[in-house]
Coordinates of C-alpha atoms in Angstrom, one line a residue:
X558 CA 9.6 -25.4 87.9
X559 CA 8.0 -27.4 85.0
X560 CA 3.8 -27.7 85.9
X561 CA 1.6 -29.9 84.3
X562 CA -0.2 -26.7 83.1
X563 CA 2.9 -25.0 81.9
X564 CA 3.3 -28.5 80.1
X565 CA -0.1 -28.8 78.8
X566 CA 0.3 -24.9 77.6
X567 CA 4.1 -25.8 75.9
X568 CA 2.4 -29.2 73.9
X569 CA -1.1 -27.1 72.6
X570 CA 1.6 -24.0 71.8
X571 CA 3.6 -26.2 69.9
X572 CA 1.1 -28.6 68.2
X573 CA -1.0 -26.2 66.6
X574 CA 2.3 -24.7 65.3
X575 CA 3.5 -27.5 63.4
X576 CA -0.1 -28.3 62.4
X577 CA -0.3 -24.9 60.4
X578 CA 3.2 -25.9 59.0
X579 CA 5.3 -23.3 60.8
X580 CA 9.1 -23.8 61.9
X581 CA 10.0 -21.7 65.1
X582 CA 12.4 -19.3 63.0
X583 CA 8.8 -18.3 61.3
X584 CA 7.1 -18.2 64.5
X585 CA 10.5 -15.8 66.1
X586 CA 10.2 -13.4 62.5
X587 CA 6.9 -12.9 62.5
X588 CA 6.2 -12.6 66.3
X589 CA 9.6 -10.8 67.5
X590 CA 9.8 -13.3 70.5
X591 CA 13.1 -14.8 70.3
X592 CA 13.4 -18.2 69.4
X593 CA 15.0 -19.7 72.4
X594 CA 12.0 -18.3 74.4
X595 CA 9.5 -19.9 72.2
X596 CA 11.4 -23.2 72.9
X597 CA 10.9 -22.4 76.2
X598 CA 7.2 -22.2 76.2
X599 CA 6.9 -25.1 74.2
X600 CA 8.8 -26.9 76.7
X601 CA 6.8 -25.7 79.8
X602 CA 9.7 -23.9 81.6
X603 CA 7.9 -20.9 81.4
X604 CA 10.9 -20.0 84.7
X605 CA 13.1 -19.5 81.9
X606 CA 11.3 -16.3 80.5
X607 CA 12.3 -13.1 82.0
X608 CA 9.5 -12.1 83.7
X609 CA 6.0 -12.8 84.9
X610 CA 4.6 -10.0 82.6
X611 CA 6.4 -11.2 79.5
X612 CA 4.9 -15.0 80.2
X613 CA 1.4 -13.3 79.8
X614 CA 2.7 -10.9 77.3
X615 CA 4.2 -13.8 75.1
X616 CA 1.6 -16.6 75.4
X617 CA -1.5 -14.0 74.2
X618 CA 1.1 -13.0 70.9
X619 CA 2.5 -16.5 70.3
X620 CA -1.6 -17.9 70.5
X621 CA -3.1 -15.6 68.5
X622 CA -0.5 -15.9 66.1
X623 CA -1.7 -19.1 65.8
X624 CA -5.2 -18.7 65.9
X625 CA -5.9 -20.0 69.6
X626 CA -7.7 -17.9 71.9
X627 CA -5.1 -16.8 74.6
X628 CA -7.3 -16.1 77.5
X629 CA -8.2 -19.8 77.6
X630 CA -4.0 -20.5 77.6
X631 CA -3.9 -17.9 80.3
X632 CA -6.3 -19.5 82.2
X633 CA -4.9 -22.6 82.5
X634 CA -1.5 -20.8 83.9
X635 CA -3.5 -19.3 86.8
X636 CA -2.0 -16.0 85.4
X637 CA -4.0 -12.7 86.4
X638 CA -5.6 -11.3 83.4
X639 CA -6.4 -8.1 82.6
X640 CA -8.0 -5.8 85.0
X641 CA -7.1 -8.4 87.6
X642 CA -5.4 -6.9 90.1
X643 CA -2.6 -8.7 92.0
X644 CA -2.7 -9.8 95.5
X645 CA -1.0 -6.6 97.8
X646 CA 1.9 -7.5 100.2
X647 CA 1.0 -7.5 104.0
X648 CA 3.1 -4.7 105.2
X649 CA 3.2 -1.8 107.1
X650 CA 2.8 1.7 105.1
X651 CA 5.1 3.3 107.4
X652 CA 7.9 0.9 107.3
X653 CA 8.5 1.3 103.4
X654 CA 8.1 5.2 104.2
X655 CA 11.3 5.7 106.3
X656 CA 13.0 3.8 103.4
X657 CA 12.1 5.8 100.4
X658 CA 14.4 8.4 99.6
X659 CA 12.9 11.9 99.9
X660 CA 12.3 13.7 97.1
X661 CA 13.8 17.6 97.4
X662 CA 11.8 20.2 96.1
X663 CA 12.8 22.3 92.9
X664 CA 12.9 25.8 92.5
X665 CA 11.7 27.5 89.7
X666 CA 14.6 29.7 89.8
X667 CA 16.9 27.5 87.5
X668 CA 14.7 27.8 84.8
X669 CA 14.4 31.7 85.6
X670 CA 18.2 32.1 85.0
X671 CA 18.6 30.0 82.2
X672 CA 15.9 32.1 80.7
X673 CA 17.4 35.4 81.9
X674 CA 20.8 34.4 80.4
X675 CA 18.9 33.8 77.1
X676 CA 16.7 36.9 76.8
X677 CA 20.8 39.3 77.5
X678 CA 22.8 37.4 75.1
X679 CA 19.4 38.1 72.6
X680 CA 20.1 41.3 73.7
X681 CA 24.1 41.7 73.5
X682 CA 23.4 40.3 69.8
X683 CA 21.1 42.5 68.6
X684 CA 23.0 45.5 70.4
X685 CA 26.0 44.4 68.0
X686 CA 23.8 43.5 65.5
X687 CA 21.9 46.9 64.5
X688 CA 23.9 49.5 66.2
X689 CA 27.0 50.5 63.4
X690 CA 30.5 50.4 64.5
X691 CA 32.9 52.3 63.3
X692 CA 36.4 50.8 62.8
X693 CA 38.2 53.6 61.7
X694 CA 41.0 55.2 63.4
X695 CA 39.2 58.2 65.0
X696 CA 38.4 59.0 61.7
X697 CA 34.7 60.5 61.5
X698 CA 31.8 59.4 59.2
X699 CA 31.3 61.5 56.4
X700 CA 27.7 62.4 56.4
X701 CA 25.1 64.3 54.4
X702 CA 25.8 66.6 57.4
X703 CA 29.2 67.0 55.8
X704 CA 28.0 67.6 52.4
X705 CA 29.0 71.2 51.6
X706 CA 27.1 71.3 48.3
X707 CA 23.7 69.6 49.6
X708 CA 23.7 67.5 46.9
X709 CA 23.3 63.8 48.5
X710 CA 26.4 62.6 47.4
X711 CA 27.7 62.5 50.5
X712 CA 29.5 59.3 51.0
X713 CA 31.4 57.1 53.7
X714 CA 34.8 56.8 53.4
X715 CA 35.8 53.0 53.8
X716 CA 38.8 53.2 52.0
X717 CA 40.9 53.9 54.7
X718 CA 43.5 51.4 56.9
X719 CA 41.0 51.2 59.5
X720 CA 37.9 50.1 57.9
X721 CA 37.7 45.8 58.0
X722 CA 34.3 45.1 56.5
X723 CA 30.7 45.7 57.2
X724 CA 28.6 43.2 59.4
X725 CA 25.7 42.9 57.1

């Protein structure tokens, strides 16, 4: 669907281009619109651009990358600018109701678990963490309590078979 405007927009796109000197690959780099779009524009088949958004979208960059006011371009199109606001369809309200999907509710009570699961394995960690286990045989602690002389020597025995190593 080639238009005169779409035409008219494609030859001014594409003259002032190669007036300032500027090959398409220059255009493409410095723009990021691909190349076989801006062939498109230049070429008025502005149908071959993947949307109607991304025709308004790439005129206003490709224009005032080359200095042209991209209102006036947009103008010409007939393309809603700005704060325009599209034409709504005729349709019933209710119709596109019963067709939407209904949306269930959520219960806070996933988060609630996943929280409560967090906050016991804190707990079972710090449980294992601080509280000293004894690895020993049946073998009791020696402690100051043990100490016959009173002299704070008192020491624990962790030379035995059962001892395997200290947590901390």
């Amino acid at each position: 669907m080639m238009t005169s405007s779409a035409q008219n927009l494609g030859k001014e796109l594409q003259s002032k281009r190669e007036q300032l000197g500027y090959s398409l690959q220059e255009v493409a780099e410095h723009t990021r619109i691909r190349k076989v779009y801006l062939e498109s524009m230049e070429q008025g088949r502005l149908e071959d651009l993947p949307g109607h958004a991304y025709v308004t979208g790439f005129v206003r960059v490709y224009a005032r990358h080359l200095g042209l006011d991209s209102d006036d371009l947009l103008a010409c199109l007939n393309v809603p600018q700005e704060g325009d606001q599209a034409p709504l369809p005729d349709s019933d309200p209710d119709d596109k109701a019963s067709e939407m999907p209904q949306a269930h509710p959520r219960s806070g009570r996933g988060w609630g678990a996943f929280v409560l699961g967090f906050v016991v394995v804190l707990a079972l960690g710090a449980l294992f963490y601080f509280i000293p286990v004894s690895f020993d045989s049946g073998a009791p602690l020696k402690s100051s309590a043990n100490d016959p002389e009173g002299n704070g020597s008192a020491t624990t025995d962790r030379s035995g078979p059962g001892f395997r190593g200290c947590y901390r």
